[in-house]
Coordinates of C-alpha atoms in Angstrom, one line a residue:
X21 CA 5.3 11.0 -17.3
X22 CA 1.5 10.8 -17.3
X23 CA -0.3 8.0 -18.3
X24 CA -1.2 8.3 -21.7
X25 CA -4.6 6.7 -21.0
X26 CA -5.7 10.4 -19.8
X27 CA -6.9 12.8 -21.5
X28 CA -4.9 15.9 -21.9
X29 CA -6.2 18.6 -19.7
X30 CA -7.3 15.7 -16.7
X31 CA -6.9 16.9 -13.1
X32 CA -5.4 14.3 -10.7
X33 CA -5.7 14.1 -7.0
X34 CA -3.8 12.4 -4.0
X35 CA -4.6 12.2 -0.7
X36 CA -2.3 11.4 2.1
X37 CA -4.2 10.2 5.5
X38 CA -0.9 10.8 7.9
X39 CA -0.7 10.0 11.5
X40 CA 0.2 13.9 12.1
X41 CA -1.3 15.4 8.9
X42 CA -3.4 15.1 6.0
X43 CA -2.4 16.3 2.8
X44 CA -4.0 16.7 -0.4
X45 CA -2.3 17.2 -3.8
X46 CA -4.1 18.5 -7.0
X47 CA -2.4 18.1 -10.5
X48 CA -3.3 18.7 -14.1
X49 CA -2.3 16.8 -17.3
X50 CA -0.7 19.0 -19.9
X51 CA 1.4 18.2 -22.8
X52 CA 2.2 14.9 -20.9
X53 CA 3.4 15.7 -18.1
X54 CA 1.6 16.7 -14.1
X55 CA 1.4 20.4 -13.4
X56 CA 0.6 21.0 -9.9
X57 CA -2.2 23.3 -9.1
X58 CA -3.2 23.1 -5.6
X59 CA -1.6 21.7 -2.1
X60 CA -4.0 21.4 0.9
X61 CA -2.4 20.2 4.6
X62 CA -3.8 20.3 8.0
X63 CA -2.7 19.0 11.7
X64 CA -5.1 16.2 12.6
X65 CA -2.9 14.2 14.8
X66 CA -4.8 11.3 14.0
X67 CA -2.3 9.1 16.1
X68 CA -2.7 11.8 19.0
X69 CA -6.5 10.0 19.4
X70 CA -4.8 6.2 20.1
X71 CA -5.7 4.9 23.1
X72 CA -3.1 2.4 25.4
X73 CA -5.5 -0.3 23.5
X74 CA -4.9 0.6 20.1
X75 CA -8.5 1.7 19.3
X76 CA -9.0 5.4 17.5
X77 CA -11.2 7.7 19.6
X78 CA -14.1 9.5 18.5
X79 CA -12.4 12.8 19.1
X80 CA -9.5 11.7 16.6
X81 CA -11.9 10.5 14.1
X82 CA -14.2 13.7 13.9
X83 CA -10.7 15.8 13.8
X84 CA -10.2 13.3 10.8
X85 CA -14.1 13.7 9.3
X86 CA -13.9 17.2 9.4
X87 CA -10.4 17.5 7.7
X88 CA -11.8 15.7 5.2
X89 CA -15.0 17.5 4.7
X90 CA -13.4 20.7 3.9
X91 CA -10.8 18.6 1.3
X92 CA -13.8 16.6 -0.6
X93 CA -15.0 19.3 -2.7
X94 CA -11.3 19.5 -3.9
X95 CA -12.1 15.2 -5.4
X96 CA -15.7 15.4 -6.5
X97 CA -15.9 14.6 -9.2
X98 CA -13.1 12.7 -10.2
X99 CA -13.0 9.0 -11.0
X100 CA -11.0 6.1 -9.7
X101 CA -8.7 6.4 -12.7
X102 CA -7.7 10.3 -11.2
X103 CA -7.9 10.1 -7.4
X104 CA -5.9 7.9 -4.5
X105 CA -6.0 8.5 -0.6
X106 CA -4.5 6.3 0.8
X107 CA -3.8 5.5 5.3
X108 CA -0.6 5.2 6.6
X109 CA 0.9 4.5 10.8
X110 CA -2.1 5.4 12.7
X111 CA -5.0 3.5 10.6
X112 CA -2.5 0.5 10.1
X113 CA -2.2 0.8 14.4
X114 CA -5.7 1.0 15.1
X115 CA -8.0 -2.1 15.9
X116 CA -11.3 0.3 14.5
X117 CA -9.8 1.6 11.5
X118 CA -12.3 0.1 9.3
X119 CA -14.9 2.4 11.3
X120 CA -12.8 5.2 10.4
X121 CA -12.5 4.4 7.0
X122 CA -16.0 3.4 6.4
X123 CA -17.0 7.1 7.7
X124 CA -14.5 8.8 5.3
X125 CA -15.6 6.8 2.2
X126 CA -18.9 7.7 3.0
X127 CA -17.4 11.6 2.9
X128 CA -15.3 11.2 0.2
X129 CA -17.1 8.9 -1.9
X130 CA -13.7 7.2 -3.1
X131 CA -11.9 4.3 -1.3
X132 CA -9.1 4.9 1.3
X133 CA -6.1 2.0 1.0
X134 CA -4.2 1.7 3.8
X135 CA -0.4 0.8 2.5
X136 CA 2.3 -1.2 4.8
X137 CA 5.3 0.7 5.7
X138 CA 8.0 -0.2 3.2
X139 CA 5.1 0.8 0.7
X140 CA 4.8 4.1 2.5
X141 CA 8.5 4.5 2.5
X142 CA 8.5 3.4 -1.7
X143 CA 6.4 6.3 -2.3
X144 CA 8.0 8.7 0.1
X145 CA 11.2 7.8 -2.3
X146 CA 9.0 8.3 -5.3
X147 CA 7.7 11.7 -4.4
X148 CA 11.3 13.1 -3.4
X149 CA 13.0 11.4 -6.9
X150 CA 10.1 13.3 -9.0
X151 CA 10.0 16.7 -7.3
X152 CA 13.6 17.4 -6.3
X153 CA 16.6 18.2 -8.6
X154 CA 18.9 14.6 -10.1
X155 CA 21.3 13.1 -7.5
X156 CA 23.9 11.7 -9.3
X157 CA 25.2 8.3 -7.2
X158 CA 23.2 7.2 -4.3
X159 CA 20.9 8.8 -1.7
X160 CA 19.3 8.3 1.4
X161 CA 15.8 9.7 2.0
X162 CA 13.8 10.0 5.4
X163 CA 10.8 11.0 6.4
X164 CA 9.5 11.7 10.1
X165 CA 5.6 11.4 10.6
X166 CA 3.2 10.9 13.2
X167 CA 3.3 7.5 14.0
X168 CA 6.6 6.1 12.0
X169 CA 9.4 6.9 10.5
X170 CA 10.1 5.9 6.7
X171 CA 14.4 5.5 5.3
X172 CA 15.3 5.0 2.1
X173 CA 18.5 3.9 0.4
X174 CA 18.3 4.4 -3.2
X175 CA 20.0 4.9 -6.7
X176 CA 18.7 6.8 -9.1
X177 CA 15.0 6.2 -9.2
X178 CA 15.1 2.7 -7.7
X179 CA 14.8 2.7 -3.7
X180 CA 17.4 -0.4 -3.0
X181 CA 16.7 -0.3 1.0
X182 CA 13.4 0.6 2.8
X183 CA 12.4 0.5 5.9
X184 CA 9.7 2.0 8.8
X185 CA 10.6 1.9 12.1
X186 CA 8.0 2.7 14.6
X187 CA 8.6 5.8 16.0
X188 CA 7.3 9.5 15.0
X189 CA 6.5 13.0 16.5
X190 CA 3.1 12.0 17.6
X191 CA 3.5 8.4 18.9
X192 CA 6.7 9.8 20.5
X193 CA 5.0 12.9 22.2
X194 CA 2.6 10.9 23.5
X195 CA 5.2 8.2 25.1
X196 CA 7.7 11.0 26.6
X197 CA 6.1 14.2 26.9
X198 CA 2.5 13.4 27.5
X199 CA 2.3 15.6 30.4
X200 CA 4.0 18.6 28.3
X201 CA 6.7 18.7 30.0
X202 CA 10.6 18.9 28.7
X203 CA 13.1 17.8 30.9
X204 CA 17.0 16.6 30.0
X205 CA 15.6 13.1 31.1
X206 CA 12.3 12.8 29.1
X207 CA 14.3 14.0 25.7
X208 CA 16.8 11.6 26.1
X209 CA 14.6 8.8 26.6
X210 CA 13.3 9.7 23.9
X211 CA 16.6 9.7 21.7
X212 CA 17.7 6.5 23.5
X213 CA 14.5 4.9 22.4
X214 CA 15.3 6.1 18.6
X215 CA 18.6 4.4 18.5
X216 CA 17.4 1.3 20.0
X217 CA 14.7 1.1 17.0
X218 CA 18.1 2.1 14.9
X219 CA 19.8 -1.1 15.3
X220 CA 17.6 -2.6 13.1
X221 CA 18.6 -0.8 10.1
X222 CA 22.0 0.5 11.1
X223 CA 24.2 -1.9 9.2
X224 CA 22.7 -2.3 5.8
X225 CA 22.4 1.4 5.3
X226 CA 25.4 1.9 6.3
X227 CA 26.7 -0.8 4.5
X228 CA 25.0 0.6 1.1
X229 CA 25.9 4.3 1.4
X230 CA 25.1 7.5 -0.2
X231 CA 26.5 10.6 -1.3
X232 CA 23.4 12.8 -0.5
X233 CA 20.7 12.7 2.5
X234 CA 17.3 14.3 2.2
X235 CA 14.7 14.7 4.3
X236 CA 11.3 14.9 3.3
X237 CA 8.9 15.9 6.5
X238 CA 7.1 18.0 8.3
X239 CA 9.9 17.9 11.1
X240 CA 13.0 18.1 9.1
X241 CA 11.6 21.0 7.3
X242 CA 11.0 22.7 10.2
X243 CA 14.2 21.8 12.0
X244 CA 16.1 23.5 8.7
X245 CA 14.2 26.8 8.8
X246 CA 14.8 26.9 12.5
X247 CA 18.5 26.1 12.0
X248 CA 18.9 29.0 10.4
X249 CA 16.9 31.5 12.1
X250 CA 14.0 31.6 9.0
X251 CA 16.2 30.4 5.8
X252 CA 16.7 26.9 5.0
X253 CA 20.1 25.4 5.9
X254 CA 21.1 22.2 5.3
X255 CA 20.9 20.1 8.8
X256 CA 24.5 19.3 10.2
X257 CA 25.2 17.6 13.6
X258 CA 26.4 20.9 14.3
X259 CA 23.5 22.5 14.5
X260 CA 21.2 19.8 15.3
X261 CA 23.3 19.9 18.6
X262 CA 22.8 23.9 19.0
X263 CA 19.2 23.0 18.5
X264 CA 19.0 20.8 21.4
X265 CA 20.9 23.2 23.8
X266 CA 18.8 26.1 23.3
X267 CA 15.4 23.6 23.5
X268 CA 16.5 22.1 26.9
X269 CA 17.2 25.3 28.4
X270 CA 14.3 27.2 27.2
X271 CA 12.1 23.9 28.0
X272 CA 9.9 24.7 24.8
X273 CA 10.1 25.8 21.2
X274 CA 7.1 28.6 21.4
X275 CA 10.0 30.6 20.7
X276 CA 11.3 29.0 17.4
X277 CA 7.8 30.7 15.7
X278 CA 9.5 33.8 15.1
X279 CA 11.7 31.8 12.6
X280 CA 8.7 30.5 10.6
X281 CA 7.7 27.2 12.6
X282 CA 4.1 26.7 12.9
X283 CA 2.7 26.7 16.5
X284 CA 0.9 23.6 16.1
X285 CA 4.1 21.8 15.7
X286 CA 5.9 23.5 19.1
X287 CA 4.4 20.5 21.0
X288 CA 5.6 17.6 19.0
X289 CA 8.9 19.5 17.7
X290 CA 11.2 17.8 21.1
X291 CA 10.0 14.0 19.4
X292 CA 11.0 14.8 16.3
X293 CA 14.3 16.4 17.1
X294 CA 15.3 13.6 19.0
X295 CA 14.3 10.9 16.4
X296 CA 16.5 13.0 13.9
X297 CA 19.8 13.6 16.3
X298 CA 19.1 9.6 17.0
X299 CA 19.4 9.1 13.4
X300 CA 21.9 11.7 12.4
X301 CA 23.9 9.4 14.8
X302 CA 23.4 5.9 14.0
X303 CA 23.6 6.8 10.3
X304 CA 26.6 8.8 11.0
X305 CA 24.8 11.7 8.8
X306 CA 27.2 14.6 8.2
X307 CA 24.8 16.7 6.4
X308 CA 20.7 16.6 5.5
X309 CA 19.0 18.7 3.1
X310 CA 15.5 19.4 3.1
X311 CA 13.1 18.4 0.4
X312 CA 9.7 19.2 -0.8
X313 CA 8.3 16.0 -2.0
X314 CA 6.7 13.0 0.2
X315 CA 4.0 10.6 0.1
X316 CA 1.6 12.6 -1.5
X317 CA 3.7 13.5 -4.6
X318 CA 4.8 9.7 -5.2
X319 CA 1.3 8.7 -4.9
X320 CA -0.1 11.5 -7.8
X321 CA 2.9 10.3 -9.7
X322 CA 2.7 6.3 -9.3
X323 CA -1.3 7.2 -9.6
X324 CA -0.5 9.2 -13.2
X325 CA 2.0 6.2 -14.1
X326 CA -0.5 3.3 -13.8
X327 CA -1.5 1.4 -16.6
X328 CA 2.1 1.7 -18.1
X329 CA 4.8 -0.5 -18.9
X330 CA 6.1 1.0 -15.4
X331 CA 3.5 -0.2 -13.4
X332 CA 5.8 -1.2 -10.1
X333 CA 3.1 -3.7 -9.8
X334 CA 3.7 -5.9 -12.9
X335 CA 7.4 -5.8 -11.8
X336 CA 6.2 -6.9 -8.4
X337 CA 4.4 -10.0 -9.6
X338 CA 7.6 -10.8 -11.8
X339 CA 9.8 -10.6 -8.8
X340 CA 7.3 -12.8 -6.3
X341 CA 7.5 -16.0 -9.4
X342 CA 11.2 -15.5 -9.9
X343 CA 11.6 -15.6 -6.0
X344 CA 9.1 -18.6 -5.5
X345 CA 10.0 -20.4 -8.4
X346 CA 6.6 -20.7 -9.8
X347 CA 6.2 -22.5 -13.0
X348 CA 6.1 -19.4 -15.4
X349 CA 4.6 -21.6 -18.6
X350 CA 1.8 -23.1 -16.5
X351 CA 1.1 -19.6 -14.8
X352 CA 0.8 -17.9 -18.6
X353 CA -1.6 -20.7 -19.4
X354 CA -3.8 -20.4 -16.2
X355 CA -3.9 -16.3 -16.9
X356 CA -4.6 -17.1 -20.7
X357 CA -7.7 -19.2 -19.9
X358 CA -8.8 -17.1 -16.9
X359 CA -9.1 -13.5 -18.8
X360 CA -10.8 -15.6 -21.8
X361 CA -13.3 -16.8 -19.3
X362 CA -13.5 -13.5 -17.5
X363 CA -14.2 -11.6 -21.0
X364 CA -17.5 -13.9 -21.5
X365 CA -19.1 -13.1 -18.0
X366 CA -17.7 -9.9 -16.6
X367 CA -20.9 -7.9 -18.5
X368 CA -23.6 -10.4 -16.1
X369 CA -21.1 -10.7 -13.2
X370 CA -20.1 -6.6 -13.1
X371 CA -16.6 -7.0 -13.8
X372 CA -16.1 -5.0 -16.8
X373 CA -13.9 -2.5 -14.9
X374 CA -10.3 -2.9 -15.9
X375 CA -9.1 -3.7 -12.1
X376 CA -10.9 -7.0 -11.6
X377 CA -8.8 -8.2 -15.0
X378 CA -5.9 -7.1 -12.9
X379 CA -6.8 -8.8 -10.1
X380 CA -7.7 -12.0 -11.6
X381 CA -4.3 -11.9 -13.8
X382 CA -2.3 -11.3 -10.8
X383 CA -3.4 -14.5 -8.6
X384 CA -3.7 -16.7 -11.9
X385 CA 0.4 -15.5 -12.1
X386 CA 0.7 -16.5 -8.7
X387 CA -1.4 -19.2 -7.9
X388 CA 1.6 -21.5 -7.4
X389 CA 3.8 -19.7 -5.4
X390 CA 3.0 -21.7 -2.1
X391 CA 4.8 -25.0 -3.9
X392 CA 7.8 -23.4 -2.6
X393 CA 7.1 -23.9 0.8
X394 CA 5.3 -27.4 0.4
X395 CA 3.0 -29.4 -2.2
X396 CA 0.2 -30.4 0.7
X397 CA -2.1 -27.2 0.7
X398 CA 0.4 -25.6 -1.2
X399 CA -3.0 -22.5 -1.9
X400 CA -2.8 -22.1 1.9
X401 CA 1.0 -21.6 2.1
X402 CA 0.8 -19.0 -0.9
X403 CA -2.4 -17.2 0.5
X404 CA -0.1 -16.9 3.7
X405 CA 3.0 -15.5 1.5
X406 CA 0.8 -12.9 -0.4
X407 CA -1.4 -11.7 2.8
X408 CA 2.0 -11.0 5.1
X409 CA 4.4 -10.3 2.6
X410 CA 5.7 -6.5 1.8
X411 CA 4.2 -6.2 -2.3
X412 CA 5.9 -2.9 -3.7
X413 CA 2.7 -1.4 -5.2
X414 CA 0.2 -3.3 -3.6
X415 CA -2.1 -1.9 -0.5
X416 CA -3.3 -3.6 2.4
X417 CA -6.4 -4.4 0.9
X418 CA -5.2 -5.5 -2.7
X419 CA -2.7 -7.9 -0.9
X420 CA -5.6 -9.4 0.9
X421 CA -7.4 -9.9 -2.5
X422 CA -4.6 -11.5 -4.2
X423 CA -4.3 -13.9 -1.2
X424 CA -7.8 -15.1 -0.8
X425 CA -7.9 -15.8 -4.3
X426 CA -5.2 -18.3 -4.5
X427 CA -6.3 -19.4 -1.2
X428 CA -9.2 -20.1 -3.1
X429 CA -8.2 -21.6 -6.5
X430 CA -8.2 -25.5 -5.6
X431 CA -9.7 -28.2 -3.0
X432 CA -13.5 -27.0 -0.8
X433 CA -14.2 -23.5 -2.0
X434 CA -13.3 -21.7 1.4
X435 CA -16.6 -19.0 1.7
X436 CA -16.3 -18.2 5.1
X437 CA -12.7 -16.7 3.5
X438 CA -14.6 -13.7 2.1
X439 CA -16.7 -12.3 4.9
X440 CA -14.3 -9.8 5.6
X441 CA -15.3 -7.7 2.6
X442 CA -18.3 -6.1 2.3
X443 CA -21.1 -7.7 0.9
X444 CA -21.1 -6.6 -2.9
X445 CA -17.6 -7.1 -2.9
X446 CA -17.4 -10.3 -1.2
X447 CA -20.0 -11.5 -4.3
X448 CA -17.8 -10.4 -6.7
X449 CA -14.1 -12.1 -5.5
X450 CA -15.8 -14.8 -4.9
X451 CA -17.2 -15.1 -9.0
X452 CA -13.3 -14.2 -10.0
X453 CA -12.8 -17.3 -7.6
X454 CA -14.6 -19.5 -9.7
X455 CA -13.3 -18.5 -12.7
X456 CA -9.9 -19.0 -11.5
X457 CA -11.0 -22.1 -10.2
X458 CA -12.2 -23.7 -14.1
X459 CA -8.6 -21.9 -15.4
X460 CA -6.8 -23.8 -13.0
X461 CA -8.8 -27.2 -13.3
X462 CA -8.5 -26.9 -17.1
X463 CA -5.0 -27.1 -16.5
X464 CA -4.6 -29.7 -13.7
X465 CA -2.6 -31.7 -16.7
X466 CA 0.1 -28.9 -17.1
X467 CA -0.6 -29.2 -21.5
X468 CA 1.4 -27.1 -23.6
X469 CA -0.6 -24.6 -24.9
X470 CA -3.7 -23.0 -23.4
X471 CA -7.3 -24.9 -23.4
X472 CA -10.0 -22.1 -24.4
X473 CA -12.6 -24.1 -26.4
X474 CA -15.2 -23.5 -24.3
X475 CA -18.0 -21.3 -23.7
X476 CA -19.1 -19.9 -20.7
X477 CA -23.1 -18.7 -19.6
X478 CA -24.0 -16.8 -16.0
X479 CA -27.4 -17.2 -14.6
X480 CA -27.8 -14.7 -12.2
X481 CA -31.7 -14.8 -11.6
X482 CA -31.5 -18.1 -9.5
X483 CA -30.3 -17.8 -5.9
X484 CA -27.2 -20.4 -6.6
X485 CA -25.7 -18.3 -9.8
X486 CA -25.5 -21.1 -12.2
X487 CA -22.4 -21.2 -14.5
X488 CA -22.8 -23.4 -17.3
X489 CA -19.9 -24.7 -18.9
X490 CA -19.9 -25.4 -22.6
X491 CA -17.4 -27.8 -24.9
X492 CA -17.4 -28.6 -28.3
X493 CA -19.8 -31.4 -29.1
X494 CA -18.6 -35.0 -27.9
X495 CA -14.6 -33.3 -26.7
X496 CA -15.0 -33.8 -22.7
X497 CA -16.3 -37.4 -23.0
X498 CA -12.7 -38.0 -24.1
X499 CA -11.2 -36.1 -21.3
X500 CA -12.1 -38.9 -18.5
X501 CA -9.5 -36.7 -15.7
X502 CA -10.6 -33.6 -16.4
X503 CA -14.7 -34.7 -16.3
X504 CA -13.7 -36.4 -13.0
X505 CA -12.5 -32.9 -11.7
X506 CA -15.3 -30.8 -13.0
X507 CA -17.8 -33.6 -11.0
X508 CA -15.7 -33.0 -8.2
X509 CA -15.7 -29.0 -8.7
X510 CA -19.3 -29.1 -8.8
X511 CA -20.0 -30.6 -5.6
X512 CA -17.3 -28.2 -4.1
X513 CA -19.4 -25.1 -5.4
X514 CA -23.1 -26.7 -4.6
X515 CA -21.8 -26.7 -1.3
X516 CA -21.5 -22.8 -0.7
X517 CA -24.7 -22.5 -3.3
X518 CA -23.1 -22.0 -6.5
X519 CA -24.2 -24.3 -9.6
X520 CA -21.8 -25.3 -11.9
X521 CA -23.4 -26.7 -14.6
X522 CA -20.7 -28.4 -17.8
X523 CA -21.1 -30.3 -20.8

């Protein structure tokens, strides 16, 4: 369902950065619901441009740029609230992504998230649940790409396992067939390599079960319309065997283009038959069908669900206090006063724009979440928990929000912690940092109901951004603890050249 925010008649874009591919995905709102109008896919092999250091080469990235520049016309235009485009494998491998990044923003002129793996493999489950036909009972899902491979062990429309493993068709290509070259011994390797990566995911899946596999890639679509010589079969062992046979004795799959493979995959095709017969193996698989939904369909559809009651992020903050124990009262309290401050200085500060609320809701709901691990620096240990930890819903970049917020909610306000966001940016995390900061300090006494009698005033015209702090007449001289902190608080924030002014 679409989010009822948008308009009827709104167009909706998402953009998949693969290791192999990139795809883009253009949708329409009508009557409610997301109408597909356009789908857009080209080889870049971004992965194939990897060098034995990890760094992207310039080749790769101008393969990438120019991709892109033939898709942009497709999102100008639209708004945050419409478009997504989001990195997977490859940009979360590479050391110089951000160059990468930085380039295509520039192109694009909308930001690029680069998601974790399980995140990757959430959506994949997503897109498949949304654009194939109801499985009663449970499936499993998997999805072959450039760089990593995404499975999936779900019920319904909730994934229960996920998991990416680091192998794919490009990264795979590049380890046993760089010299093009198919031999009984490099294809095996291959294989043996994919069952070894298999181990780690062998029992639970198998321990979970399914009554239905589907397979949502490039490869597996390919290997089905090869199967059966132009018409899509499902994928047996069977056949995957006869598959094998007739590649190792031709020693290529040029040949497999008369049954509607695309030439630009007969060089990466050996890889990703060999992931899938590794697979088809460990997961004892008996039959795979092939689906048309991915990454790029659970992203349009998560992006047209946001802002709902189904927001997997909302249910992801829920989870993280349940599983840290955080103190739910004194986190309500904390997000009470923070978005109360926030709504009397997001006009001077620039954060009117609905996601810095988010943002500043989410770290006041989890500012405590380090107590589980120890009370001494506790905003270190939950900074640490929120930057490493897999967040359903949350990219790369958001989770490194959420962490240097809380990292930054008590004790020496940590500046240096910021420098790895741009400028503007940086400016602006660090003012929800302050305000999260008073939230928190106005509740260093854990009372029982929220404390919002005060008044807050930005000065942004003098080089140390004065906040001025106001209570009703004569109330904080009776609060001896809490004027004790805000003396402290405003040597802390003089210190990085902030002014925190309170009476």
């Amino acid at each position: 369902m679409a989010d009822a925010s948008l308009p009827d008649g709104s167009t909706l874009a998402a953009l998949d950065l693969g290791s192999n591919s990139f795809h883009l995905v253009l949708a329409r709102k009508i009557k409610g619901e997301l109408s597909l109008l356009k789908r857009l896919g080209e080889k870049v092999q971004l992965a194939a441009g990897l060098d034995d250091q990890g760094y992207l080469s310039e080749e790769a990235q101008q393969r990438g740029l120019e991709c892109l520049e033939r898709m942009a016309p497709f999102v100008r235009g639209l708004d945050d609230t419409q478009v997504r485009a989001v990195g997977t494998n490859a940009l979360r491998a590479a050391h110089n992504a951000q160059e990468f990044i930085q380039r295509a923003q520039e192109l694009l002129n909308i930001p690029i998230e680069v998601i974790a793996g399980r995140e990757e493999a959430r959506l994949i489950y997503a897109g498949v649940i949304h654009t194939s036909p109801k499985v009663g009972g449970r499936r499993l899902v998997v999805d072959i790409g450039g760089g990593s491979t995404e499975f999936i062990a779900g019920e319904d429309n909730e994934p229960h396992l996920l998991e990416s493993l680091h192998m794919g068709c490009v990264s795979y290509t590049q380890r046993f067939f760089s010299d093009g070259k198919l031999t009984e011994k490099n294809y095996q390797q291959a294989r043996l390599a994919a069952l070894s990566e298999l181990l780690h995911i062998q029992k639970p899946f198998l321990g979970h079960g399914w009554q239905q596999a589907q397979g949502s890639s490039g490869t597996l679509k390919t290997l089905s319309l090869v199967a059966g010589k132009g018409e899509f079969v499902p994928l047996t062992p069977k056949n995957l065997h006869e598959l094998e046979k007739e590649l190792l004795k031709n020693k290529s799959a040029d040949n497999w283009t008369a049954y509607g493979m695309k030439a630009d995959r007969a060089r990466v095709i050996a890889a990703g038959l060999a992931i899938t017969s590794a697979f088809f193996e460990s997961l004892q698989i008996q039959e795979m069908h092939y689906v048309e939904g991915a990454l790029r369909e659970g992203v349009l559809y998560e992006l047209a669900g946001t802002g709902t009651d189904l927001d997997i992020r909302e249910r992801t903050i829920k989870s993280l206090q349940d599983r840290f124990q955080a103190d739910p009262v004194q986190s309500d309290l904390v997000n009470q006063a923070a978005l109360y401050a926030l709504q009397q200085v997001a006009s001077a500060w620039g954060l009117t724009h609905p996601r810095w609320q988010s943002k500043l809701g989410w770290a006041a709901q989890l500012h405590e979440i380090g107590l589980s691990v120890a009370h001494t620096q506790y905003h270190k240990h939950g900074a640490y928990l929120l930057h490493y930890a897999d967040l359903a819903g949350f990219t790369r970049q958001q989770q490194c929000v959420l962490a240097v917020l809380v990292r930054s909610h008590r004790r020496k306000f940590p500046a240096s912690e910021f420098k790895s966001f741009s400028p503007e940016y940086q400016l602006k995390l660090q003012r929800l940092a302050r305000i999260l900061r008073l939230a928190v300090l106005l509740h260093h006494s854990r009372p029982d109901a929220a404390l919002t009698n005060f008044q807050l005033e930005v000065n942004n015209s003098s080089s140390k951004e004065t906040l001025t702090l106001q209570f009703p007449e004569g109330w904080l001289e009776q609060q001896p603890l809490l004027l004790t902190d805000l003396e402290q608080e405003a040597k802390w924030q003089a210190a990085v050249g902030f002014e925190l002014i309170y009476s």
